[in-house]
mmCIF file of C-alpha atoms in Angstrom:
data_model
loop_
_atom_site.group_PDB
_atom_site.id
_atom_site.type_symbol
_atom_site.label_atom_id
_atom_site.label_comp_id
_atom_site.label_asym_id
_atom_site.label_seq_id
_atom_site.Cartn_x
_atom_site.Cartn_y
_atom_site.Cartn_z
ATOM 1 C CA ARG A 1 -17.791 41.828 35.904
ATOM 2 C CA PRO A 2 -19.999 40.701 38.773
ATOM 3 C CA ALA A 3 -18.765 40.844 42.376
ATOM 4 C CA GLY A 4 -16.586 38.418 44.199
ATOM 5 C CA HIS A 5 -12.881 37.829 44.773
ATOM 6 C CA PRO A 6 -11.293 36.279 41.695
ATOM 7 C CA ARG A 7 -10.092 33.201 43.610
ATOM 8 C CA LEU A 8 -13.463 32.670 45.241
ATOM 9 C CA VAL A 9 -15.464 32.866 42.083
ATOM 10 C CA SER A 10 -12.994 30.534 40.231
ATOM 11 C CA VAL A 11 -13.538 27.899 42.914
ATOM 12 C CA LEU A 12 -17.277 28.361 42.825
ATOM 13 C CA ALA A 13 -17.305 28.150 39.123
ATOM 14 C CA ASP A 14 -15.211 24.889 39.177
ATOM 15 C CA ARG A 15 -17.540 23.301 41.794
ATOM 16 C CA TYR A 16 -20.740 24.351 40.019
ATOM 17 C CA SER A 17 -19.382 23.464 36.530
ATOM 18 C CA GLN A 18 -19.185 19.842 37.861
ATOM 19 C CA HIS A 19 -22.587 19.985 39.551
ATOM 20 C CA MET A 20 -24.373 21.467 36.615
ATOM 21 C CA GLN A 21 -22.335 19.346 33.983
ATOM 22 C CA ARG A 22 -21.643 22.392 31.909
ATOM 23 C CA SER A 23 -18.889 24.949 31.936
ATOM 24 C CA ILE A 24 -19.613 28.111 33.977
ATOM 25 C CA ASP A 25 -17.342 31.205 33.419
ATOM 26 C CA ALA A 26 -16.088 32.596 36.892
ATOM 27 C CA MET A 27 -15.689 36.076 35.633
ATOM 28 C CA THR A 28 -19.218 36.553 33.928
ATOM 29 C CA GLU A 29 -21.575 33.914 35.355
ATOM 30 C CA ILE A 30 -20.743 33.971 39.224
ATOM 31 C CA CYS A 31 -21.695 36.831 41.451
ATOM 32 C CA VAL A 32 -20.965 36.740 45.084
ATOM 33 C CA THR A 33 -23.317 38.803 47.273
ATOM 34 C CA VAL A 34 -23.315 39.616 51.060
ATOM 35 C CA GLY A 35 -26.440 37.696 51.699
ATOM 36 C CA ALA A 36 -29.963 36.517 50.223
ATOM 37 C CA SER A 37 -31.391 40.070 50.579
ATOM 38 C CA GLN A 38 -28.668 41.472 48.331
ATOM 39 C CA ALA A 39 -28.918 38.586 45.870
ATOM 40 C CA LEU A 40 -32.653 39.036 45.635
ATOM 41 C CA TYR A 41 -32.325 42.823 45.353
ATOM 42 C CA LEU A 42 -29.631 42.484 42.474
ATOM 43 C CA THR A 43 -31.768 39.897 40.625
ATOM 44 C CA LEU A 44 -34.960 42.041 40.735
ATOM 45 C CA GLN A 45 -32.987 45.054 39.585
ATOM 46 C CA ALA A 46 -31.485 42.999 36.644
ATOM 47 C CA LEU A 47 -34.796 41.368 35.714
ATOM 48 C CA VAL A 48 -37.721 43.596 36.361
ATOM 49 C CA ASN A 49 -38.494 46.705 34.242
ATOM 50 C CA PRO A 50 -40.721 49.489 35.271
ATOM 51 C CA GLY A 51 -44.398 48.524 34.982
ATOM 52 C CA ASP A 52 -43.739 44.756 35.100
ATOM 53 C CA GLU A 53 -45.971 42.405 37.015
ATOM 54 C CA VAL A 54 -44.185 39.996 39.416
ATOM 55 C CA VAL A 55 -46.096 37.075 40.796
ATOM 56 C CA VAL A 56 -45.641 36.617 44.588
ATOM 57 C CA LEU A 57 -46.746 33.307 46.069
ATOM 58 C CA GLU A 58 -48.444 33.999 49.321
ATOM 59 C CA PRO A 59 -47.679 33.712 52.115
ATOM 60 C CA ALA A 60 -44.339 35.388 51.333
ATOM 61 C CA PHE A 61 -41.385 37.028 53.017
ATOM 62 C CA ASP A 62 -42.271 40.862 53.287
ATOM 63 C CA LEU A 63 -39.029 41.837 51.881
ATOM 64 C CA TYR A 64 -40.216 40.701 48.449
ATOM 65 C CA TYR A 65 -42.759 43.601 48.070
ATOM 66 C CA GLY A 66 -40.543 46.454 48.709
ATOM 67 C CA GLN A 67 -37.816 45.091 46.555
ATOM 68 C CA ILE A 68 -40.164 44.529 43.665
ATOM 69 C CA ARG A 69 -41.427 48.196 43.993
ATOM 70 C CA LEU A 70 -37.871 49.554 44.058
ATOM 71 C CA ALA A 71 -37.130 47.718 40.699
ATOM 72 C CA GLY A 72 -40.372 49.455 39.397
ATOM 73 C CA GLY A 73 -42.667 46.419 39.254
ATOM 74 C CA THR A 74 -46.039 45.629 40.806
ATOM 75 C CA THR A 75 -46.732 42.624 42.857
ATOM 76 C CA VAL A 76 -49.424 40.150 41.838
ATOM 77 C CA PRO A 77 -50.289 37.902 44.735
ATOM 78 C CA VAL A 78 -51.230 34.278 44.075
ATOM 79 C CA THR A 79 -52.230 32.460 47.418
ATOM 80 C CA LEU A 80 -51.054 28.987 48.073
ATOM 81 C CA ASP A 81 -53.447 26.300 49.411
ATOM 82 C CA VAL A 82 -52.586 24.602 52.677
ATOM 83 C CA ASP A 83 -53.847 21.227 53.734
ATOM 84 C CA GLU A 84 -56.007 20.723 56.870
ATOM 85 C CA ASP A 85 -52.902 19.819 59.065
ATOM 86 C CA GLY A 86 -51.094 23.023 57.766
ATOM 87 C CA HIS A 87 -48.022 20.910 56.712
ATOM 88 C CA ARG A 88 -48.372 20.885 52.910
ATOM 89 C CA TRP A 89 -48.531 23.864 50.629
ATOM 90 C CA THR A 90 -49.603 23.576 47.098
ATOM 91 C CA LEU A 91 -49.974 25.896 44.057
ATOM 92 C CA ASP A 92 -53.037 25.779 41.937
ATOM 93 C CA VAL A 93 -51.331 26.633 38.595
ATOM 94 C CA SER A 94 -54.673 27.448 37.073
ATOM 95 C CA ARG A 95 -54.752 30.684 39.143
ATOM 96 C CA LEU A 96 -51.643 31.931 37.392
ATOM 97 C CA PRO A 97 -53.083 33.185 34.113
ATOM 98 C CA ALA A 98 -55.750 34.975 35.886
ATOM 99 C CA ALA A 99 -53.303 36.724 38.207
ATOM 100 C CA GLY A 100 -51.664 38.928 35.772
ATOM 101 C CA THR A 101 -52.659 41.499 33.121
ATOM 102 C CA PRO A 102 -52.910 39.968 29.591
#
């Protein structure tokens, strides 16, 4: 089963079951990590297969690149657009199909 003290994952499952309006199984659907870096690492290890391409929206946190490589994937950067004031970032979704290998 995923990590986490049984009482903690039970409380989290109850809380998120209400929030998500569906039943969440504490013992199979909740995983407690020591932080965001471990959560990202475990997620990438579970979902990325060797040779997979992973789209990374840039600018990005530098941790993403190494963790994707550790999982066997390759990064595919897609740059976000920023407005003139530098306050609003947007994604031109038309760039996504061209970013990866068909």
